[in-house]
Coordinates of C-alpha atoms in Angstrom, one line a residue:
Chain A
M1 CA 91.5 45.8 65.7
D2 CA 92.9 48.2 68.3
Y3 CA 96.6 48.8 67.5
L4 CA 97.1 51.0 70.6
L5 CA 97.9 54.1 68.6
T6 CA 99.0 57.1 70.6
E7 CA 96.6 60.1 70.9
E8 CA 98.8 61.9 68.3
Q9 CA 98.7 59.0 65.9
K10 CA 94.9 58.8 66.2
M11 CA 94.7 62.5 65.4
L12 CA 97.0 61.9 62.4
Q13 CA 94.9 59.0 61.2
E14 CA 91.7 61.0 61.5
L15 CA 93.1 64.0 59.7
S16 CA 94.5 61.8 56.9
R17 CA 91.2 59.9 56.6
E18 CA 89.3 63.2 56.3
I19 CA 91.6 64.5 53.6
A20 CA 91.3 61.2 51.7
R21 CA 87.5 61.1 52.0
E22 CA 86.8 64.8 51.3
K23 CA 89.6 65.9 49.0
I24 CA 91.1 62.8 47.3
K25 CA 88.2 60.3 46.7
P26 CA 86.1 62.8 44.7
V27 CA 89.0 63.5 42.2
A28 CA 90.9 60.1 42.2
G29 CA 89.1 58.9 39.0
E30 CA 89.8 62.2 37.1
Y31 CA 93.6 62.1 37.9
D32 CA 93.6 58.4 36.9
K33 CA 92.2 59.5 33.5
T34 CA 94.3 62.6 32.9
E35 CA 97.6 61.5 34.5
E36 CA 98.1 65.1 35.7
F37 CA 100.3 65.6 38.7
P38 CA 98.0 66.2 41.7
W39 CA 99.5 69.5 42.8
P40 CA 96.3 70.8 44.4
I41 CA 96.2 67.7 46.6
M42 CA 99.9 68.0 47.4
K43 CA 99.2 71.6 48.6
I44 CA 96.4 70.3 50.9
L45 CA 98.8 67.7 52.4
A46 CA 101.4 70.3 52.9
Q47 CA 99.0 72.7 54.5
S48 CA 97.9 70.0 56.9
D49 CA 101.5 69.3 57.9
L50 CA 101.5 65.7 56.5
F51 CA 104.9 66.0 54.9
S52 CA 106.3 66.8 58.4
V53 CA 105.6 63.4 59.9
F54 CA 108.7 61.7 58.5
V55 CA 111.1 64.6 59.3
P56 CA 112.7 64.9 62.8
S57 CA 111.5 67.8 64.9
E58 CA 115.0 69.6 64.9
Y59 CA 114.5 70.2 61.2
G60 CA 110.9 71.4 61.1
G61 CA 109.2 68.0 61.2
T62 CA 106.9 66.5 63.9
G63 CA 109.1 63.5 64.7
G64 CA 110.4 61.5 61.8
S65 CA 108.5 58.3 62.6
V66 CA 108.0 55.5 60.1
M67 CA 104.8 54.5 61.9
D68 CA 103.3 58.0 61.3
L69 CA 104.4 57.8 57.6
C70 CA 102.6 54.4 57.3
I71 CA 99.4 55.8 59.0
V72 CA 99.2 58.6 56.5
T73 CA 100.1 56.5 53.4
E74 CA 97.6 53.8 54.3
E75 CA 94.8 56.4 54.7
L76 CA 95.6 58.2 51.5
S77 CA 95.9 55.0 49.5
R78 CA 92.5 53.9 50.6
A79 CA 91.2 56.7 48.4
C80 CA 93.9 56.7 45.7
G81 CA 97.1 54.7 45.5
G82 CA 98.5 57.1 42.9
I83 CA 98.2 60.2 44.9
A84 CA 99.5 58.4 48.0
V85 CA 102.7 57.5 46.2
C86 CA 103.4 61.1 45.2
Y87 CA 103.4 61.7 48.9
A88 CA 105.4 58.6 49.9
A89 CA 108.0 59.0 47.2
S90 CA 108.8 62.4 48.7
A91 CA 109.6 60.5 52.0
L92 CA 111.7 58.1 49.9
G93 CA 113.7 60.9 48.5
T94 CA 114.0 62.5 51.9
F95 CA 115.2 59.5 53.9
P96 CA 118.8 59.5 52.5
I97 CA 119.2 63.1 53.8
I98 CA 117.7 62.2 57.2
L99 CA 119.8 59.1 57.5
F100 CA 123.1 60.2 56.0
G101 CA 123.0 64.0 55.6
N102 CA 125.4 66.2 57.6
D103 CA 124.0 69.0 59.7
E104 CA 124.5 71.5 57.0
Q105 CA 122.7 69.4 54.4
K106 CA 119.8 68.7 56.8
K107 CA 119.4 72.3 57.7
K108 CA 119.3 73.3 54.1
Y109 CA 117.0 70.7 52.7
L110 CA 114.8 69.2 55.4
P111 CA 112.7 72.2 56.5
P112 CA 111.2 72.9 53.1
L113 CA 110.6 69.2 52.6
A114 CA 108.9 69.0 56.0
K115 CA 106.7 71.9 55.1
G116 CA 105.9 70.4 51.7
T117 CA 107.0 73.5 49.9
S118 CA 109.6 71.2 48.3
I119 CA 109.0 67.6 47.4
A120 CA 111.7 65.0 46.9
A121 CA 112.4 62.0 44.6
F122 CA 114.9 59.2 44.7
G123 CA 116.9 58.3 41.6
L124 CA 118.5 54.8 41.4
T125 CA 116.9 52.7 38.6
E126 CA 118.4 52.9 35.1
P127 CA 117.4 51.2 31.9
A128 CA 120.0 48.5 32.4
A129 CA 119.9 48.5 36.2
G130 CA 116.6 47.4 37.8
S131 CA 116.9 44.6 40.4
D132 CA 120.7 44.6 39.7
A133 CA 121.3 48.0 41.1
S134 CA 125.1 47.5 40.9
A135 CA 124.8 47.7 37.1
I136 CA 124.2 51.5 37.1
Q137 CA 126.0 53.4 34.4
T138 CA 125.5 57.0 35.6
T139 CA 128.8 58.5 36.7
A140 CA 129.9 61.2 39.0
K141 CA 133.4 62.5 38.4
K142 CA 135.1 64.8 40.9
V143 CA 136.5 67.9 39.3
G144 CA 137.9 70.4 41.9
D145 CA 135.1 71.3 44.3
H146 CA 132.4 69.8 42.1
Y147 CA 131.1 66.5 40.8
V148 CA 130.1 66.2 37.2
L149 CA 127.2 63.8 36.6
N150 CA 126.5 62.0 33.4
G151 CA 123.9 59.4 32.6
T152 CA 120.2 58.6 32.6
K153 CA 117.8 57.4 35.4
H154 CA 114.4 56.1 34.4
F155 CA 111.1 55.1 36.1
I156 CA 111.7 57.9 38.7
T157 CA 108.6 58.6 40.7
N158 CA 108.0 62.4 41.1
G159 CA 110.6 62.9 38.3
G160 CA 110.2 66.4 36.8
E161 CA 107.8 67.5 39.6
A162 CA 110.1 67.1 42.7
D163 CA 112.6 69.9 43.7
I164 CA 115.2 67.8 45.5
Y165 CA 116.6 64.5 44.1
T166 CA 118.8 61.9 45.8
I167 CA 120.8 60.4 42.9
V168 CA 123.0 57.3 43.1
A169 CA 125.9 57.4 40.7
M170 CA 129.3 55.6 40.2
T171 CA 132.3 57.5 41.5
D172 CA 134.5 54.6 40.8
K173 CA 133.4 51.9 38.4
T174 CA 136.3 49.6 39.1
K175 CA 135.0 49.0 42.6
G176 CA 131.6 47.7 41.5
A177 CA 128.9 48.2 44.1
R178 CA 131.4 49.8 46.5
G179 CA 132.1 52.5 43.8
A180 CA 128.6 54.0 44.1
S181 CA 127.9 57.3 45.9
A182 CA 124.7 59.3 46.6
F183 CA 124.2 63.0 45.8
I184 CA 121.6 65.7 46.4
V185 CA 120.7 67.3 43.1
E186 CA 118.4 70.3 42.9
R187 CA 116.0 70.8 40.1
G188 CA 117.2 73.6 37.8
T189 CA 120.8 72.6 38.0
P190 CA 122.3 73.2 34.5
G191 CA 122.8 69.8 32.8
F192 CA 119.9 68.2 34.6
T193 CA 116.8 67.7 32.4
F194 CA 113.8 65.4 32.2
G195 CA 113.0 62.9 29.5
K196 CA 110.1 60.6 28.7
K197 CA 107.0 60.5 30.9
E198 CA 105.7 57.0 31.3
D199 CA 102.2 55.9 30.4
K200 CA 101.4 53.4 33.2
L201 CA 98.9 50.7 34.0
G202 CA 98.1 52.1 37.5
I203 CA 99.1 54.8 40.0
R204 CA 98.4 57.1 37.1
A205 CA 98.0 60.2 39.3
S206 CA 101.7 59.9 40.0
V207 CA 104.4 60.8 37.5
T208 CA 107.2 58.5 36.4
R209 CA 109.9 60.2 34.3
E210 CA 113.4 59.9 33.0
L211 CA 116.1 62.0 34.6
I212 CA 118.9 63.0 32.2
F213 CA 122.3 64.3 33.4
T214 CA 124.6 65.8 30.8
D215 CA 127.8 67.3 32.3
C216 CA 125.7 68.3 35.3
K217 CA 127.9 70.1 37.7
I218 CA 126.9 69.9 41.4
P219 CA 128.8 71.2 44.4
A220 CA 131.0 68.6 46.2
A221 CA 129.1 69.6 49.4
N222 CA 126.1 67.7 48.0
L223 CA 127.8 64.3 48.4
L224 CA 125.9 62.3 51.0
S225 CA 128.2 60.7 53.6
K226 CA 131.4 59.5 51.8
E227 CA 132.3 58.3 48.3
G228 CA 131.5 54.6 48.0
M229 CA 128.5 54.7 50.4
G230 CA 125.9 54.8 47.7
F231 CA 124.7 51.3 48.1
I232 CA 124.7 51.3 51.8
I233 CA 122.6 54.5 51.7
T234 CA 120.3 52.9 49.2
M235 CA 119.8 49.8 51.3
K236 CA 119.2 51.7 54.6
T237 CA 116.8 54.0 52.8
F238 CA 114.8 51.1 51.5
D239 CA 114.7 49.5 54.9
M240 CA 113.0 52.7 56.1
S241 CA 110.8 53.2 53.1
R242 CA 109.5 49.7 52.4
P243 CA 107.0 49.8 55.3
G244 CA 105.7 52.9 53.4
V245 CA 105.1 50.8 50.2
A246 CA 103.6 48.1 52.4
A247 CA 101.3 50.7 53.9
Q248 CA 100.3 51.9 50.4
A249 CA 99.4 48.3 49.5
L250 CA 97.5 48.0 52.8
G251 CA 95.5 51.1 52.0
I252 CA 94.8 49.9 48.5
A253 CA 93.5 46.6 49.8
Q254 CA 91.4 48.3 52.4
G255 CA 89.9 50.7 49.9
A256 CA 89.0 47.7 47.7
I257 CA 87.3 46.0 50.6
D258 CA 85.3 49.2 51.3
I259 CA 84.1 49.2 47.7
A260 CA 83.3 45.5 47.7
I261 CA 81.2 45.6 50.9
E262 CA 79.3 48.6 49.9
Y263 CA 78.5 47.1 46.5
A264 CA 77.7 43.6 48.0
N265 CA 75.1 45.2 50.3
E266 CA 73.5 47.2 47.5
R267 CA 73.6 44.7 44.6
K268 CA 70.5 42.5 44.5
Q269 CA 70.4 39.2 42.6
F270 CA 67.8 36.4 43.0
G271 CA 65.8 38.9 45.1
K272 CA 68.5 39.4 47.8
A273 CA 71.5 41.5 48.5
I274 CA 74.5 39.5 47.2
S275 CA 76.2 40.0 50.6
S276 CA 73.7 37.5 52.0
F277 CA 75.3 34.7 49.9
Q278 CA 77.9 32.6 51.5
G279 CA 80.1 32.6 48.4
I280 CA 80.4 36.4 48.7
Q281 CA 80.7 36.3 52.5
F282 CA 83.6 33.9 52.4
M283 CA 85.4 36.0 49.9
L284 CA 84.9 39.2 52.0
A285 CA 86.0 37.4 55.2
D286 CA 89.2 36.1 53.5
M287 CA 89.9 39.6 52.1
A288 CA 89.5 41.3 55.5
T289 CA 91.5 38.6 57.3
K290 CA 94.5 38.8 55.0
T291 CA 94.4 42.6 55.1
E292 CA 94.3 42.7 58.9
A293 CA 97.3 40.2 59.0
A294 CA 99.1 42.5 56.6
R295 CA 98.3 45.5 58.8
A296 CA 99.6 43.8 61.9
L297 CA 102.9 43.0 60.2
V298 CA 103.3 46.5 58.7
Y299 CA 102.7 48.2 61.9
S300 CA 105.0 45.9 63.9
C301 CA 107.7 46.5 61.4
A302 CA 107.3 50.3 61.5
R303 CA 107.3 50.3 65.3
A304 CA 110.5 48.1 65.3
I305 CA 112.2 50.7 63.1
D306 CA 111.0 53.6 65.2
S307 CA 112.1 51.9 68.4
G308 CA 115.7 51.8 67.0
S309 CA 116.0 48.1 65.9
K310 CA 119.2 48.0 63.9
D311 CA 118.8 45.2 61.4
V312 CA 115.3 45.5 60.0
A313 CA 116.0 44.5 56.3
K314 CA 114.3 41.1 56.7
E315 CA 111.2 42.4 58.5
S316 CA 110.9 45.4 56.2
A317 CA 111.1 43.1 53.2
M318 CA 108.5 40.7 54.8
A319 CA 106.1 43.6 55.3
K320 CA 106.4 44.9 51.8
L321 CA 106.2 41.4 50.3
F322 CA 103.2 40.2 52.3
A323 CA 101.2 43.4 52.1
S324 CA 101.6 43.8 48.4
D325 CA 100.7 40.2 47.6
V326 CA 97.7 40.7 49.8
A327 CA 96.7 43.9 48.0
M328 CA 96.9 42.1 44.6
E329 CA 94.7 39.2 45.8
V330 CA 92.2 41.4 47.6
T331 CA 91.8 43.9 44.8
T332 CA 91.4 41.1 42.2
D333 CA 88.7 39.6 44.5
A334 CA 87.0 43.0 44.8
V335 CA 86.7 43.2 41.0
Q336 CA 85.2 39.7 41.1
I337 CA 82.6 40.6 43.7
L338 CA 81.6 43.6 41.5
G339 CA 81.3 41.2 38.6
G340 CA 80.8 42.8 35.2
Y341 CA 80.7 46.2 36.9
G342 CA 84.0 45.5 38.5
Y343 CA 85.6 45.2 35.1
M344 CA 84.2 48.6 33.9
K345 CA 86.1 51.8 34.4
E346 CA 82.9 53.5 35.5
Y347 CA 83.2 51.7 38.8
P348 CA 86.3 52.3 41.0
A349 CA 87.2 48.6 41.7
E350 CA 89.4 48.0 38.6
K351 CA 91.5 51.1 39.4
F352 CA 92.5 49.5 42.8
M353 CA 93.5 46.3 41.0
R354 CA 95.7 48.3 38.6
D355 CA 97.1 50.4 41.4
A356 CA 97.9 47.3 43.5
K357 CA 100.1 45.7 40.9
I358 CA 103.0 48.1 41.2
T359 CA 103.4 47.5 44.9
Q360 CA 104.7 44.0 44.0
I361 CA 107.2 45.5 41.7
Y362 CA 108.8 48.7 42.9
E363 CA 111.2 49.4 45.7
G364 CA 112.5 45.9 45.0
T365 CA 110.4 43.3 43.2
N366 CA 108.8 40.7 45.5
Q367 CA 111.4 38.2 44.2
I368 CA 114.1 40.5 45.5
Q369 CA 112.3 40.8 48.8
R370 CA 112.4 37.0 49.1
N371 CA 116.1 37.1 48.4
I372 CA 116.5 39.7 51.3
I373 CA 114.4 37.6 53.6
A374 CA 116.3 34.4 52.8
L375 CA 119.7 36.1 53.1
G376 CA 118.6 37.4 56.5
L377 CA 117.6 33.9 57.6
I378 CA 120.9 32.4 56.5
K379 CA 122.9 35.1 58.2
E380 CA 121.0 34.6 61.4
S381 CA 121.4 30.8 61.3
K382 CA 125.2 31.2 60.9
K383 CA 125.4 33.5 64.0
K384 CA 123.9 30.8 66.2
Chain B
M1 CA 94.9 94.0 62.8
K2 CA 92.6 92.3 65.2
I3 CA 90.3 89.9 63.5
V4 CA 87.5 88.4 65.5
V5 CA 85.4 85.5 64.3
C6 CA 82.1 84.6 65.9
I7 CA 81.2 80.9 65.8
K8 CA 78.3 78.9 67.0
Q9 CA 78.1 75.2 67.9
V10 CA 75.1 73.7 66.2
P11 CA 73.6 70.2 65.9
E12 CA 75.0 68.3 62.9
T13 CA 71.8 67.7 61.0
T14 CA 70.0 69.3 58.1
E15 CA 66.7 68.5 59.7
V16 CA 66.5 70.5 62.9
K17 CA 64.0 68.9 65.3
I18 CA 62.0 71.2 67.6
N19 CA 60.4 70.1 70.8
P20 CA 56.8 71.2 70.3
E21 CA 56.2 71.6 74.1
T22 CA 59.1 73.8 75.0
N23 CA 59.6 75.4 71.6
T24 CA 63.4 74.7 71.8
L25 CA 65.8 72.8 69.6
V26 CA 66.1 69.1 70.3
R27 CA 69.9 68.6 70.9
E28 CA 69.9 65.1 72.4
G29 CA 71.6 62.4 70.3
V30 CA 72.8 64.8 67.7
Q31 CA 76.5 65.4 67.2
S32 CA 77.7 69.0 67.4
I33 CA 79.6 70.8 64.8
I34 CA 80.6 74.4 64.0
N35 CA 77.8 76.1 62.1
P36 CA 78.8 75.5 58.5
F37 CA 78.5 79.2 57.5
D38 CA 81.0 80.0 60.4
M39 CA 83.5 77.7 58.7
Y40 CA 83.7 80.3 55.9
A41 CA 84.1 83.1 58.4
I42 CA 87.0 81.2 60.0
E43 CA 88.6 80.6 56.7
E44 CA 88.3 84.2 55.7
A45 CA 89.8 85.3 59.0
L46 CA 92.8 83.1 58.3
R47 CA 93.1 84.4 54.8
L48 CA 92.9 88.0 56.0
K49 CA 95.7 87.3 58.5
E50 CA 97.8 85.7 55.6
R51 CA 97.1 88.7 53.4
F52 CA 97.4 91.6 55.9
G53 CA 98.9 90.1 59.1
G54 CA 97.4 90.4 62.5
E55 CA 95.8 88.2 65.1
T56 CA 92.8 86.0 64.9
T57 CA 90.4 85.3 67.8
A58 CA 87.4 83.0 67.7
I59 CA 84.6 83.8 70.2
S60 CA 81.6 81.6 70.9
M61 CA 78.8 82.0 73.4
G62 CA 77.4 78.7 74.6
P63 CA 77.5 75.9 77.1
P64 CA 80.8 74.4 78.3
Q65 CA 80.8 71.9 75.4
A66 CA 81.0 74.7 72.9
A67 CA 84.7 74.7 73.9
E68 CA 85.0 71.8 71.4
A69 CA 84.0 74.1 68.5
L70 CA 86.6 76.6 69.6
R71 CA 89.2 73.9 69.7
Q72 CA 88.3 73.0 66.2
A73 CA 88.8 76.6 65.2
L74 CA 92.2 76.5 66.8
S75 CA 93.1 73.4 64.9
L76 CA 92.3 75.2 61.7
G77 CA 94.8 77.9 62.6
I78 CA 92.9 80.5 64.7
D79 CA 95.3 82.1 67.2
N80 CA 93.1 82.6 70.3
A81 CA 89.7 81.3 71.5
I82 CA 87.3 82.7 74.0
L83 CA 84.2 80.9 75.4
V84 CA 81.5 83.2 76.7
C85 CA 79.8 80.9 79.1
D86 CA 77.6 81.4 82.1
R87 CA 74.3 79.9 83.4
A88 CA 73.1 83.5 83.5
F89 CA 73.2 83.6 79.7
A90 CA 70.7 80.8 79.3
G91 CA 67.6 81.6 77.3
S92 CA 69.2 84.5 75.4
D93 CA 67.4 85.5 72.2
T94 CA 69.2 87.1 69.3
W95 CA 69.1 90.6 71.1
A96 CA 70.7 89.3 74.3
T97 CA 73.1 87.1 72.4
S98 CA 74.3 89.9 70.2
F99 CA 74.5 92.2 73.2
T100 CA 76.6 89.7 75.2
L101 CA 78.9 88.9 72.3
A102 CA 79.4 92.6 71.6
S103 CA 80.5 93.1 75.2
A104 CA 83.0 90.2 74.8
I105 CA 84.3 91.5 71.5
K106 CA 84.8 94.9 73.0
K107 CA 86.8 93.4 75.8
S108 CA 89.0 91.4 73.4
G109 CA 89.6 94.3 71.0
F110 CA 88.7 94.3 67.3
D111 CA 89.3 95.9 63.9
I112 CA 87.2 93.5 61.8
I113 CA 84.5 91.1 63.0
I114 CA 83.5 88.2 60.7
C115 CA 80.3 86.1 61.2
G116 CA 78.7 83.4 59.0
K117 CA 75.6 84.8 57.3
Q118 CA 73.3 82.8 59.6
A119 CA 73.3 79.7 61.8
S120 CA 72.0 76.4 60.4
D121 CA 69.8 75.8 63.5
G122 CA 68.0 79.0 64.2
D123 CA 68.4 80.5 60.7
T124 CA 67.7 84.1 62.0
A125 CA 70.7 85.9 60.5
Q126 CA 70.2 88.5 63.3
V127 CA 73.2 88.0 65.6
G128 CA 75.9 89.4 63.3
P129 CA 74.0 92.6 62.5
G130 CA 72.9 92.8 66.2
I131 CA 76.6 92.8 67.3
S132 CA 77.4 95.7 64.9
A133 CA 74.4 97.6 66.3
H134 CA 75.4 97.1 69.9
L135 CA 79.0 98.1 69.0
D136 CA 77.8 101.0 66.9
I137 CA 80.0 100.1 64.0
P138 CA 79.1 99.6 60.3
Q139 CA 78.1 96.2 58.9
V140 CA 78.1 94.6 55.6
T141 CA 76.1 91.4 55.2
Y142 CA 76.3 88.6 52.6
V143 CA 79.9 89.4 51.7
R144 CA 81.3 87.1 48.9
K145 CA 84.7 88.8 48.5
I146 CA 87.0 91.0 50.4
E147 CA 88.7 93.0 47.8
S148 CA 91.1 95.2 49.8
I149 CA 91.9 96.8 53.1
I150 CA 93.8 100.0 52.6
N151 CA 94.4 102.8 55.1
G152 CA 91.6 101.8 57.4
Q153 CA 89.1 101.3 54.5
I154 CA 87.7 98.0 53.5
K155 CA 86.2 97.2 50.1
V156 CA 84.0 94.2 49.7
E157 CA 81.5 92.6 47.3
R158 CA 78.0 91.9 48.7
L159 CA 76.1 89.1 47.1
M160 CA 72.6 90.2 46.0
E161 CA 69.9 88.2 44.3
E162 CA 70.9 89.4 40.9
G163 CA 74.6 90.4 40.9
F164 CA 76.5 92.0 43.6
D165 CA 77.2 95.4 45.2
I166 CA 80.6 96.9 45.8
I167 CA 80.7 98.5 49.2
E168 CA 83.4 100.5 51.0
S169 CA 83.4 101.0 54.7
S170 CA 85.7 102.3 57.4
L171 CA 87.2 100.0 60.0
P172 CA 86.2 98.7 62.4
V173 CA 83.5 96.8 60.6
L174 CA 81.4 93.7 61.0
I175 CA 80.8 91.5 58.0
T176 CA 78.8 88.4 57.5
V177 CA 80.0 86.0 54.8
V178 CA 78.3 83.6 52.3
K179 CA 79.7 80.3 51.2
E180 CA 80.8 81.8 47.8
I181 CA 83.6 83.7 49.6
N182 CA 86.1 80.8 49.9
E183 CA 86.7 77.1 50.3
P184 CA 87.4 76.3 54.0
R185 CA 90.7 74.5 54.6
L186 CA 91.2 71.3 56.7
A187 CA 93.0 71.3 60.0
S188 CA 96.8 70.9 60.2
L189 CA 98.6 68.4 62.4
K190 CA 100.6 71.0 64.2
N191 CA 97.5 73.2 64.9
M192 CA 95.6 70.1 66.0
M193 CA 98.3 69.4 68.6
R194 CA 98.3 73.0 69.7
A195 CA 94.5 73.0 70.0
K196 CA 94.5 69.8 72.1
K197 CA 96.8 71.4 74.7
A198 CA 95.3 74.9 74.5
V199 CA 93.6 76.5 77.5
I200 CA 90.4 78.1 76.3
T201 CA 89.7 81.5 78.0
Q202 CA 86.3 81.5 79.6
W203 CA 84.4 84.7 80.3
T204 CA 81.3 84.9 82.6
Y205 CA 78.9 87.8 82.8
K206 CA 80.9 89.1 85.8
D207 CA 84.1 89.1 83.6
L208 CA 82.2 91.2 81.1
E209 CA 80.8 93.4 83.9
L210 CA 77.2 93.0 82.7
N211 CA 73.9 93.4 84.6
E212 CA 71.8 90.4 85.1
A213 CA 68.8 92.3 83.8
D214 CA 70.4 92.8 80.4
I215 CA 71.4 89.2 79.7
G216 CA 69.9 85.7 79.4
L217 CA 66.1 85.3 79.6
N218 CA 65.8 88.7 81.4
G219 CA 67.5 90.5 78.6
S220 CA 65.5 88.8 75.9
P221 CA 62.4 90.7 74.6
T222 CA 61.6 88.0 72.1
K223 CA 58.9 85.6 73.3
V224 CA 58.5 82.4 71.2
V225 CA 54.8 81.7 71.4
K226 CA 54.7 78.8 69.1
I227 CA 56.9 77.0 66.6
F228 CA 55.2 75.0 63.9
T229 CA 55.6 73.6 60.4
P230 CA 53.3 75.5 58.1
P231 CA 50.7 73.3 56.5
P232 CA 51.5 72.4 52.9
K233 CA 49.7 74.4 50.2
E234 CA 46.6 72.8 48.9
K235 CA 46.8 71.5 45.3
G236 CA 45.4 73.9 42.8
K237 CA 42.9 73.0 40.1
L238 CA 44.2 72.6 36.6
L239 CA 41.9 73.8 33.8
E240 CA 42.2 72.0 30.5
G241 CA 40.8 72.5 27.0
T242 CA 41.1 75.1 24.4
T243 CA 42.1 78.6 25.4
E244 CA 38.5 79.8 25.0
E245 CA 37.2 76.9 27.2
I246 CA 39.9 77.5 29.8
V247 CA 39.1 81.2 30.0
R248 CA 35.3 80.6 30.2
N249 CA 35.9 78.0 32.9
L250 CA 38.2 80.3 34.8
V251 CA 35.7 83.2 34.7
N252 CA 32.9 80.9 35.8
S253 CA 34.8 79.4 38.7
L254 CA 36.0 82.8 39.8
K255 CA 32.4 84.0 39.7
G256 CA 31.4 81.0 41.6
D257 CA 34.1 81.5 44.3
I258 CA 33.1 85.1 44.7
C259 CA 29.3 84.8 44.4
G260 CA 28.8 81.3 45.7

């Protein structure tokens, strides 16, 4: 379908596709096996300016558009969902600075992030605070012109590899959700260490680690916005980043379709290519239709954000929910089309199924997305 | 340092088809790309600039559509692009081509000229060395590594069939590179945008102040009489048996060939 991309967006799509095909696809299986962080690929993405697309041009980026981020993430995910999330997670860690950083913070942190010489991560989740983000235990206590951080974050994508971290911590526990604040923390700050690296079902090229803060002293100038803004910053960040997760799911679904069609054309049973059987054709047709519907929703949502729509929480949640559910269905069907071969690690289909699962879980489980959508609906109905 | 890269636009195919009547390459219906060996030349130019500083210029001689190849070079990070293009250049052989390119390179200025070892269509490997001869500068072919450039001296490794040579030369110099020298990068978004908007300088034979007699078909001493695929070698005869039998049979059959 023609989505009326601009000349620049077509260029970006072509470039991302080429990198995915030439540089990522050949190594995706190996990274899945070894779980090493794909630094050589990150360097290629940086050299090709792909980290610049989500940063405004005043700070060394090429525009700061969510649509551009979605285009890149989709194409990279088509080759490897794990490598794509290393990229997209840097956008997630960068958005709070773009949205709420002051000029000084932006000037200091955004240019290296746009160049890809630094990558970012976002630290919210804790062992006891998953969907209930207000339960976070990490504290930030103001002492003179510093804050002192104590606590542990876990399941942090890019943890240990990223240079710049946006961390949400409680500055006032008595205020509940309104007592949270967001901080920029640099790797190498004394008192900031890394814990366990997770062994994951999918997206194994990406790294997921614990962040440990032990009397970690950071300058007060690293507070984003004001004290107490932590959750608003988090929610606004997720509104921007969820289309990126949706685009990741979309790319994973498309990659699985690519594999399924190629296999169905080559695989012969009963003397014919299995793509000539209606049972397979109907599956492929449904997979492609659902994926196209997801794409239309993701792109519309990204464009709405870029055009300045204020309240995008509901749409953003819809895009993430729908695209990730589609990715899970489509990748499962791709494994089914490949039959016994689909179940084997020697073939790439099962990796797409494993990679798809996380998109239903992170940046808000799909159950939380439904909460957001329902809340949006109720709020809208009361306005009428 | 002025770094010049010579690139050629070639058909994207490993099986070059030749029109048996005109003895020229069939270009219809085939997409054009930068000669794959020239991609290594472009990459090496970019790396030289990163290592030693300077300015990179890509030069291509060809029809107007060769500007696309130059745009691709710009999107990879090359600073300037010059298209040497004129109807009067049509029919140039490797002599006239290297003469014309040498004139353009002289006009643009140069300290080091980098070419791919050969083009994937013509496969002559003559244009690079030809340029150095016309410019009367040293040349090193089949370079697989540029070790250093210090005080106007360049030290390189030249790939040989068994091992390599280490060669030192003064600048200016022309080198041709092999694929072992580097791994070409992909384009970058910012350079792609710059390339899209770039105005490609175009030089005609008048801009280069050349005589019509020295260029194009007039300036080309090579006459292609016929291009053909050599017939496959006939199968040999395999002698079997014990060593003694084989030797006897061999001697007999040789005698038969000579005497019969």
